[in-house]
């Protein structure tokens, strides 16, 4: 351990050689990032091991020193994960903390680790390693939720409910068809994350502070060691780029938007006005005042936390918008936004999956809802089209029939044939089959449509996607 303040500065503040005075305590606290970037320890050590091996392989340091550093870093990792090692706020960030722990363990040779690199390209590497891993975790959680949606859809292919536009009843669909809409939203999210990962998976190490290094490093070796698909093409861009974080934040913002839309419907459907579903007691809360209440708090929280993830995206967009090349300390603000957004989306996916699986569906109530609001009016118009008249004319006739039905307060299927023929002589007895709610659903047999057969095809396709192993 250092014995004097000067020794402490030289050891802990790795940039302290140029300074004659210690930084103010307020600056130390304001400047430090170890409180939040500590979670990067494993990535930092992983990157440092690859860097140390490269230094030894290239003869920049001796093979013996390289091996000692690698062994020391592996021991530091074990110490951190076992709780033996702790981080020091005076060491600013995770990089300095790891180097400090390493130097305490292996001595002077530990100071050779930072040869040929800067904290600028080091942190860019750490965050890319972290994001690469986190994308995989989010994708797995997405897959879990998609499986839950598909399983529920398989049970409700014939559960008829009203489809809505403008939150007004529009046409009959099935609950399965509605749920599968969210499956395909999440599938796009999964694909976006995979595409994002391809741009994350580029090695920035070797860019130095901004202009590389004069030492004969081997960047391709490090990329291979760490599983990167390639190396950055420009050293300035490598250390100043946070596009990959912004892209990820945008992608998971879309995930949260999709979860929020579903949660909005869950909240509506569980209300007394709809009563389409009942949430399980395990995923509901009550009121401290009103004993009858059963509140959809989990769905409401997911809806609310969507704004939190959006906030992370807007934070980093704002931080980055005016920064000159290359690295600027402003960019330290990327991590808290990134970490919080990732933590939030993972928690939301973890809780919404079992919540949906435990939800009880009121099929009779959904069917009754589909039968109201004249959701079969379009089918009435389509019936007339099949009789040979233009859709515009058929639409006008069907609209006048609906107006009449509203006046006599009857559903379309209860309007007599004599009444219907006042509007068009083309109506026959077969019109009642055409506007039967179940027939309305079954007749919509188009790819991607709500007919039971079409939905089963969609479910089969979804199962194939889910059973396909994720590419690394």
Coordinates of C-alpha atoms in Angstrom, one line a residue:
X1 CA 0.0 0.0 0.0
X2 CA 1.2 3.6 -0.7
X3 CA 2.6 5.4 2.4
X4 CA 2.4 9.0 1.2
X5 CA -0.1 11.2 -0.6
X6 CA 2.3 11.4 -3.6
X7 CA 2.6 7.7 -3.8
X8 CA -1.2 7.4 -3.6
X9 CA -1.6 9.9 -6.5
X10 CA 0.9 8.1 -8.6
X11 CA -0.7 4.7 -8.0
X12 CA -4.4 5.5 -8.0
X13 CA -4.6 8.5 -10.3
X14 CA -2.8 6.9 -13.2
X15 CA -2.7 10.3 -15.0
X16 CA -1.3 12.1 -12.0
X17 CA 2.3 12.6 -13.2
X18 CA 1.6 15.9 -14.8
X19 CA -0.2 17.4 -11.8
X20 CA 1.4 19.2 -8.8
X21 CA -1.8 19.3 -6.7
X22 CA -4.4 16.8 -5.8
X23 CA -7.9 17.3 -7.2
X24 CA -10.5 18.8 -5.0
X25 CA -12.6 16.3 -3.1
X26 CA -15.7 17.7 -4.8
X27 CA -14.1 17.1 -8.2
X28 CA -13.2 13.5 -7.2
X29 CA -16.8 12.8 -6.2
X30 CA -18.2 14.5 -9.3
X31 CA -15.7 12.9 -11.7
X32 CA -15.9 9.3 -10.3
X33 CA -17.9 6.7 -12.2
X34 CA -17.1 3.6 -10.2
X35 CA -20.5 3.8 -8.5
X36 CA -22.2 2.8 -11.8
X37 CA -19.5 1.4 -14.1
X38 CA -18.5 -1.2 -11.5
X39 CA -20.8 -3.6 -13.4
X40 CA -18.3 -3.6 -16.3
X41 CA -15.6 -5.4 -14.2
X42 CA -15.9 -8.7 -16.0
X43 CA -15.8 -7.0 -19.4
X44 CA -12.8 -4.9 -18.4
X45 CA -10.9 -7.9 -17.2
X46 CA -11.9 -10.0 -20.3
X47 CA -10.6 -7.2 -22.6
X48 CA -7.4 -6.7 -20.5
X49 CA -6.6 -10.4 -20.6
X50 CA -6.8 -10.3 -24.4
X51 CA -4.7 -7.1 -24.5
X52 CA -2.0 -8.6 -22.2
X53 CA -1.8 -11.7 -24.3
X54 CA -1.4 -9.6 -27.4
X55 CA 1.4 -7.5 -25.8
X56 CA 3.3 -10.6 -25.0
X57 CA 2.7 -12.2 -28.3
X58 CA 4.0 -9.1 -30.2
X59 CA 7.0 -8.8 -28.0
X60 CA 6.0 -5.4 -26.6
X61 CA 6.3 -6.9 -23.1
X62 CA 7.9 -10.2 -22.2
X63 CA 5.9 -13.5 -22.4
X64 CA 6.6 -13.9 -18.7
X65 CA 5.2 -10.5 -17.8
X66 CA 2.2 -11.2 -20.1
X67 CA 1.5 -14.5 -18.3
X68 CA 1.9 -12.9 -14.9
X69 CA -0.6 -10.2 -15.8
X70 CA -3.1 -12.7 -17.2
X71 CA -2.9 -14.9 -14.1
X72 CA -3.2 -11.8 -11.9
X73 CA -6.3 -10.6 -13.8
X74 CA -7.9 -14.0 -13.5
X75 CA -7.3 -13.9 -9.7
X76 CA -8.7 -10.4 -9.5
X77 CA -11.8 -11.6 -11.2
X78 CA -12.2 -14.5 -8.8
X79 CA -11.6 -12.1 -5.9
X80 CA -14.3 -9.7 -7.1
X81 CA -16.9 -12.4 -7.7
X82 CA -16.2 -14.0 -4.3
X83 CA -16.4 -10.6 -2.5
X84 CA -12.8 -10.6 -1.4
X85 CA -11.9 -7.6 -3.5
X86 CA -13.8 -4.3 -3.2
X87 CA -13.7 -1.1 -5.3
X88 CA -12.2 2.2 -4.2
X89 CA -14.0 5.4 -5.0
X90 CA -10.7 7.2 -5.1
X91 CA -9.7 5.1 -8.1
X92 CA -12.3 6.9 -10.2
X93 CA -13.5 4.2 -12.5
X94 CA -13.6 0.5 -13.1
X95 CA -10.5 0.6 -15.3
X96 CA -8.3 2.2 -12.6
X97 CA -9.8 -0.1 -9.9
X98 CA -8.9 -3.2 -11.9
X99 CA -5.4 -2.0 -12.5
X100 CA -5.0 -1.0 -8.9
X101 CA -6.2 -4.5 -7.7
X102 CA -3.9 -6.1 -10.3
X103 CA -0.8 -4.0 -9.2
X104 CA -1.4 -4.9 -5.6
X105 CA -1.5 -8.6 -6.6
X106 CA 1.4 -8.8 -9.1
X107 CA 3.4 -5.7 -8.2
X108 CA 5.2 -3.4 -10.7
X109 CA 4.6 -5.7 -13.7
X110 CA 0.9 -4.8 -13.4
X111 CA 1.7 -1.3 -14.6
X112 CA 2.7 -2.7 -18.0
X113 CA -0.9 -3.7 -18.7
X114 CA -1.9 -0.3 -20.0
X115 CA 0.9 -0.3 -22.6
X116 CA -0.5 0.6 -26.1
X117 CA -4.0 1.6 -25.0
X118 CA -6.0 4.5 -23.5
X119 CA -9.0 4.5 -21.3
X120 CA -10.8 6.0 -24.3
X121 CA -10.5 2.8 -26.4
X122 CA -10.6 0.6 -23.3
X123 CA -14.0 1.9 -22.2
X124 CA -15.3 1.7 -25.7
X125 CA -14.3 -2.0 -25.7
X126 CA -15.8 -2.7 -22.3
X127 CA -19.2 -1.2 -23.3
X128 CA -19.3 -3.1 -26.5
X129 CA -18.5 -6.3 -24.7
X130 CA -21.3 -5.5 -22.2
X131 CA -23.8 -4.5 -24.8
X132 CA -23.1 -7.6 -26.9
X133 CA -23.9 -9.8 -24.0
X134 CA -26.9 -7.8 -22.9
X135 CA -28.4 -8.0 -26.4
X136 CA -28.4 -11.8 -26.1
X137 CA -30.1 -11.6 -22.7
X138 CA -32.8 -9.3 -24.0
X139 CA -33.3 -11.6 -27.0
X140 CA -33.8 -14.6 -24.8
X141 CA -36.4 -12.8 -22.7
X142 CA -38.2 -11.7 -25.8
X143 CA -38.2 -15.3 -27.0
X144 CA -39.7 -16.4 -23.6
X145 CA -42.5 -13.8 -23.9
X146 CA -43.1 -14.8 -27.6
X147 CA -43.5 -18.4 -26.5
X148 CA -46.1 -17.3 -23.9
X149 CA -48.0 -15.4 -26.5
X150 CA -48.0 -18.3 -28.9
X151 CA -49.1 -20.8 -26.2
X152 CA -52.0 -18.5 -25.3
X153 CA -52.9 -18.0 -28.9
X154 CA -53.0 -21.8 -29.5
X155 CA -55.7 -22.0 -26.8
X156 CA -57.8 -19.2 -28.3
X157 CA -57.9 -19.7 -32.0
X158 CA -61.7 -19.9 -31.8
X159 CA -62.2 -17.3 -29.1
X160 CA -64.0 -14.5 -30.9
X161 CA -63.6 -10.9 -29.8
X162 CA -64.2 -7.5 -31.3
X163 CA -61.4 -5.9 -33.2
X164 CA -61.1 -2.1 -32.9
X165 CA -60.1 1.0 -34.8
X166 CA -60.2 4.3 -33.0
X167 CA -61.1 2.2 -29.9
X168 CA -64.5 1.7 -31.6
X169 CA -65.7 -1.8 -32.5
X170 CA -64.8 -2.5 -36.1
X171 CA -64.8 -6.2 -37.1
X172 CA -64.8 -9.6 -35.4
X173 CA -61.4 -11.2 -34.9
X174 CA -60.1 -13.9 -32.6
X175 CA -58.1 -13.4 -29.4
X176 CA -55.4 -15.6 -31.0
X177 CA -55.1 -13.3 -34.0
X178 CA -54.8 -10.3 -31.6
X179 CA -52.1 -12.0 -29.5
X180 CA -50.2 -13.0 -32.6
X181 CA -50.0 -9.3 -33.7
X182 CA -47.8 -8.8 -30.7
X183 CA -45.7 -11.9 -31.5
X184 CA -44.8 -10.3 -34.9
X185 CA -44.1 -6.9 -33.3
X186 CA -41.6 -8.6 -30.9
X187 CA -40.2 -10.6 -33.8
X188 CA -39.2 -7.4 -35.5
X189 CA -37.7 -6.3 -32.2
X190 CA -35.7 -9.5 -32.0
X191 CA -34.5 -9.0 -35.6
X192 CA -33.5 -5.3 -34.9
X193 CA -31.5 -6.4 -31.9
X194 CA -29.7 -9.0 -34.0
X195 CA -28.9 -6.4 -36.6
X196 CA -27.7 -4.0 -33.9
X197 CA -25.4 -6.7 -32.5
X198 CA -23.6 -6.9 -35.9
X199 CA -22.6 -3.2 -35.5
X200 CA -21.7 -3.6 -31.8
X201 CA -19.4 -6.5 -32.6
X202 CA -16.5 -4.4 -33.9
X203 CA -13.3 -4.0 -31.9
X204 CA -12.3 -0.4 -31.0
X205 CA -9.2 -1.4 -29.0
X206 CA -6.1 -0.1 -30.7
X207 CA -7.5 3.3 -31.4
X208 CA -5.7 4.6 -28.3
X209 CA -6.8 8.0 -27.1
X210 CA -7.7 9.0 -30.6
X211 CA -4.7 8.4 -32.9
X212 CA -3.7 4.8 -32.3
X213 CA -0.2 3.9 -31.0
X214 CA 3.3 3.7 -32.3
X215 CA 3.7 0.3 -30.8
X216 CA 3.5 -2.8 -33.0
X217 CA 0.2 -4.1 -31.7
X218 CA -2.0 -6.8 -33.4
X219 CA -5.6 -5.7 -33.4
X220 CA -6.8 -8.6 -35.4
X221 CA -5.4 -11.0 -32.7
X222 CA -7.3 -9.2 -30.0
X223 CA -10.5 -9.2 -32.1
X224 CA -10.2 -12.9 -32.6
X225 CA -9.5 -13.5 -28.9
X226 CA -12.7 -11.6 -27.9
X227 CA -14.9 -12.9 -30.7
X228 CA -15.3 -9.7 -32.6
X229 CA -16.2 -9.8 -36.3
X230 CA -13.8 -7.1 -37.3
X231 CA -12.0 -4.0 -36.1
X232 CA -12.9 -0.3 -36.3
X233 CA -11.7 1.5 -39.5
X234 CA -10.9 4.9 -38.0
X235 CA -9.3 5.6 -34.6
X236 CA -11.2 8.9 -34.1
X237 CA -14.5 7.3 -34.8
X238 CA -13.7 4.3 -32.6
X239 CA -13.3 6.3 -29.4
X240 CA -16.0 8.8 -30.1
X241 CA -18.7 6.5 -31.4
X242 CA -21.7 5.8 -29.2
X243 CA -24.0 5.0 -32.1
X244 CA -24.2 1.4 -31.1
X245 CA -25.6 2.4 -27.7
X246 CA -28.1 4.8 -29.3
X247 CA -29.2 2.1 -31.7
X248 CA -29.7 -0.3 -28.8
X249 CA -31.6 2.2 -26.8
X250 CA -33.8 2.9 -29.8
X251 CA -34.4 -0.8 -30.3
X252 CA -35.4 -1.4 -26.7
X253 CA -37.5 1.7 -26.7
X254 CA -39.5 0.0 -29.4
X255 CA -39.7 -3.2 -27.3
X256 CA -41.1 -1.1 -24.4
X257 CA -43.5 0.7 -26.8
X258 CA -44.9 -2.7 -27.8
X259 CA -45.1 -3.9 -24.2
X260 CA -46.8 -0.7 -23.2
X261 CA -49.5 -1.0 -26.0
X262 CA -50.3 -4.5 -24.8
X263 CA -50.4 -3.4 -21.2
X264 CA -52.8 -0.6 -22.1
X265 CA -55.1 -3.2 -23.6
X266 CA -54.7 -5.5 -20.5
X267 CA -55.7 -2.5 -18.3
X268 CA -58.8 -1.8 -20.5
X269 CA -59.8 -5.4 -20.8
X270 CA -59.6 -6.0 -17.1
X271 CA -61.9 -3.1 -16.3
X272 CA -65.5 -3.6 -15.4
X273 CA -66.5 -1.8 -18.6
X274 CA -64.9 -4.6 -20.7
X275 CA -64.5 -7.6 -18.4
X276 CA -62.7 -9.5 -21.2
X277 CA -60.0 -10.8 -18.9
X278 CA -59.3 -11.2 -15.2
X279 CA -55.7 -10.8 -14.0
X280 CA -54.4 -13.4 -11.5
X281 CA -54.2 -12.3 -7.9
X282 CA -50.4 -12.8 -8.0
X283 CA -50.1 -10.1 -10.6
X284 CA -52.6 -7.6 -9.1
X285 CA -52.8 -5.3 -6.1
X286 CA -55.6 -3.8 -4.0
X287 CA -56.6 -0.5 -2.5
X288 CA -55.8 0.6 1.0
X289 CA -59.3 2.3 1.1
X290 CA -61.6 0.5 -1.3
X291 CA -61.9 -3.2 -0.5
X292 CA -63.4 -4.2 -3.8
X293 CA -60.5 -3.0 -6.0
X294 CA -58.2 -5.2 -8.0
X295 CA -55.7 -3.0 -9.7
X296 CA -53.6 -3.9 -12.8
X297 CA -50.5 -2.3 -11.2
X298 CA -48.0 -4.5 -13.0
X299 CA -49.3 -3.5 -16.4
X300 CA -49.5 0.1 -15.4
X301 CA -45.9 0.1 -14.2
X302 CA -44.7 -1.4 -17.5
X303 CA -46.6 1.3 -19.3
X304 CA -45.0 3.9 -17.1
X305 CA -41.5 2.5 -17.3
X306 CA -41.6 2.9 -21.0
X307 CA -41.1 6.6 -20.5
X308 CA -38.0 5.8 -18.4
X309 CA -36.4 3.9 -21.3
X310 CA -37.4 6.6 -23.8
X311 CA -35.6 9.0 -21.4
X312 CA -32.4 7.1 -21.7
X313 CA -32.5 7.4 -25.4
X314 CA -33.2 11.1 -25.3
X315 CA -30.5 11.6 -22.7
X316 CA -27.8 10.1 -24.9
X317 CA -29.0 11.7 -28.1
X318 CA -28.8 15.1 -26.3
X319 CA -25.4 14.3 -24.9
X320 CA -23.9 13.4 -28.2
X321 CA -25.5 16.0 -30.5
X322 CA -22.8 18.7 -30.1
X323 CA -19.6 16.8 -29.3
X324 CA -16.5 17.4 -31.4
X325 CA -14.2 14.5 -32.2
X326 CA -12.9 12.6 -30.4
X327 CA -13.5 11.6 -26.8
X328 CA -15.2 14.0 -24.4
X329 CA -16.0 13.5 -20.7
X330 CA -19.7 14.1 -21.5
X331 CA -19.7 10.6 -22.9
X332 CA -19.4 9.2 -19.4
X333 CA -23.1 10.0 -19.2
X334 CA -23.8 7.1 -21.6
X335 CA -23.6 4.3 -19.0
X336 CA -26.2 5.2 -16.5
X337 CA -28.8 5.7 -19.3
X338 CA -27.7 2.5 -20.9
X339 CA -27.7 0.4 -17.7
X340 CA -31.0 1.7 -16.4
X341 CA -32.8 1.2 -19.8
X342 CA -31.4 -2.4 -20.1
X343 CA -32.4 -3.2 -16.5
X344 CA -35.8 -1.8 -17.0
X345 CA -36.6 -3.7 -20.2
X346 CA -35.4 -6.9 -18.7
X347 CA -37.5 -6.5 -15.6
X348 CA -40.5 -5.7 -17.7
X349 CA -40.1 -8.8 -19.9
X350 CA -39.5 -11.0 -16.8
X351 CA -42.8 -10.0 -15.2
X352 CA -45.1 -9.6 -18.2
X353 CA -44.5 -13.2 -19.3
X354 CA -45.9 -15.0 -16.3
X355 CA -48.6 -12.3 -15.8
X356 CA -50.0 -13.0 -19.3
X357 CA -49.8 -16.7 -18.9
X358 CA -51.8 -16.5 -15.6
X359 CA -54.5 -14.3 -17.1
X360 CA -58.0 -15.7 -17.2
X361 CA -60.0 -15.0 -20.4
X362 CA -63.8 -14.4 -20.3
X363 CA -64.7 -16.0 -23.7
X364 CA -68.4 -15.4 -23.4
X365 CA -67.9 -11.7 -22.7
X366 CA -65.6 -11.4 -25.7
X367 CA -68.1 -13.1 -27.9
X368 CA -70.9 -10.9 -26.7
X369 CA -68.6 -7.8 -27.4
X370 CA -68.0 -9.0 -30.9
X371 CA -71.7 -9.3 -31.5
X372 CA -72.4 -5.7 -30.6
X373 CA -71.5 -2.5 -32.4
X374 CA -72.5 -3.9 -35.9
X375 CA -69.1 -5.5 -36.4
X376 CA -70.6 -7.5 -39.2
X377 CA -71.6 -4.5 -41.3
X378 CA -68.7 -4.9 -43.7
X379 CA -69.7 -8.5 -44.2
X380 CA -73.1 -7.2 -45.2
X381 CA -71.5 -5.0 -47.8
X382 CA -69.3 -7.8 -49.0
X383 CA -72.4 -10.0 -49.5
X384 CA -73.8 -7.4 -51.9
X385 CA -70.5 -7.2 -53.7
X386 CA -70.7 -10.9 -54.3
X387 CA -74.1 -10.3 -55.8
X388 CA -72.5 -8.1 -58.5
X389 CA -72.7 -4.5 -57.4
X390 CA -69.8 -2.1 -56.7
X391 CA -68.3 -1.9 -53.2
X392 CA -69.1 1.8 -53.0
X393 CA -72.8 1.2 -53.7
X394 CA -72.8 -1.8 -51.3
X395 CA -71.1 0.3 -48.6
X396 CA -73.8 3.0 -49.0
X397 CA -76.6 0.4 -48.8
X398 CA -75.1 -1.4 -45.7
X399 CA -74.7 2.0 -44.0
X400 CA -78.4 2.7 -44.5
X401 CA -79.3 -0.7 -43.1
X402 CA -77.1 0.0 -40.0
X403 CA -78.9 3.3 -39.6
X404 CA -82.2 1.5 -39.7
X405 CA -81.0 -1.1 -37.2
X406 CA -79.9 1.6 -34.8
X407 CA -83.3 3.2 -35.1
X408 CA -85.1 0.0 -34.2
X409 CA -82.4 -1.0 -31.7
X410 CA -81.7 -4.4 -33.3
X411 CA -78.5 -6.2 -34.4
X412 CA -78.2 -6.7 -38.2
X413 CA -79.0 -10.4 -37.9
X414 CA -82.4 -9.6 -36.4
X415 CA -83.5 -7.4 -39.3
X416 CA -86.1 -9.3 -41.3
X417 CA -85.6 -10.1 -44.9
X418 CA -88.5 -7.9 -45.9
X419 CA -86.8 -5.0 -44.1
X420 CA -83.5 -5.7 -45.8
X421 CA -85.2 -5.8 -49.2
X422 CA -86.4 -2.3 -48.8
X423 CA -82.8 -1.3 -49.2
X424 CA -81.9 -3.8 -52.0
X425 CA -83.7 -6.6 -53.8
X426 CA -80.4 -8.5 -53.9
X427 CA -80.8 -9.6 -50.3
X428 CA -81.7 -13.3 -49.9
X429 CA -82.0 -15.9 -47.2
X430 CA -78.3 -16.6 -47.5
X431 CA -77.5 -13.1 -46.1
X432 CA -78.0 -14.4 -42.5
X433 CA -75.2 -16.9 -42.9
X434 CA -73.0 -14.2 -44.4
X435 CA -73.4 -11.9 -41.4
X436 CA -73.2 -14.6 -38.7
X437 CA -70.3 -13.6 -36.4
X438 CA -68.6 -16.9 -36.5
X439 CA -68.9 -17.0 -40.3
X440 CA -67.5 -13.5 -40.5
X441 CA -64.4 -14.7 -38.8
X442 CA -64.1 -18.0 -40.7
X443 CA -64.6 -16.3 -44.1
X444 CA -61.5 -14.1 -43.7
X445 CA -59.2 -16.8 -44.9
X446 CA -56.3 -14.7 -46.3
X447 CA -52.6 -15.1 -45.3
X448 CA -52.2 -13.0 -42.2
X449 CA -56.0 -12.9 -41.6
X450 CA -58.0 -13.9 -38.5
X451 CA -59.7 -17.0 -39.9
X452 CA -58.9 -20.0 -37.6
X453 CA -57.0 -21.8 -40.3
X454 CA -54.9 -18.7 -41.2
X455 CA -54.1 -18.1 -37.5
X456 CA -53.0 -21.8 -37.1
X457 CA -50.7 -21.3 -40.1
X458 CA -49.3 -18.2 -38.4
X459 CA -48.8 -20.0 -35.2
X460 CA -47.0 -22.9 -37.0
X461 CA -44.7 -20.4 -38.6
X462 CA -44.1 -18.7 -35.3
X463 CA -43.2 -22.1 -33.7
X464 CA -40.6 -22.7 -36.4
X465 CA -39.0 -19.3 -35.7
X466 CA -39.0 -20.0 -32.0
X467 CA -37.4 -23.4 -32.5
X468 CA -34.6 -22.1 -34.6
X469 CA -31.4 -21.6 -32.6
X470 CA -30.3 -18.0 -32.2
X471 CA -27.2 -17.2 -34.1
X472 CA -24.3 -15.9 -32.0

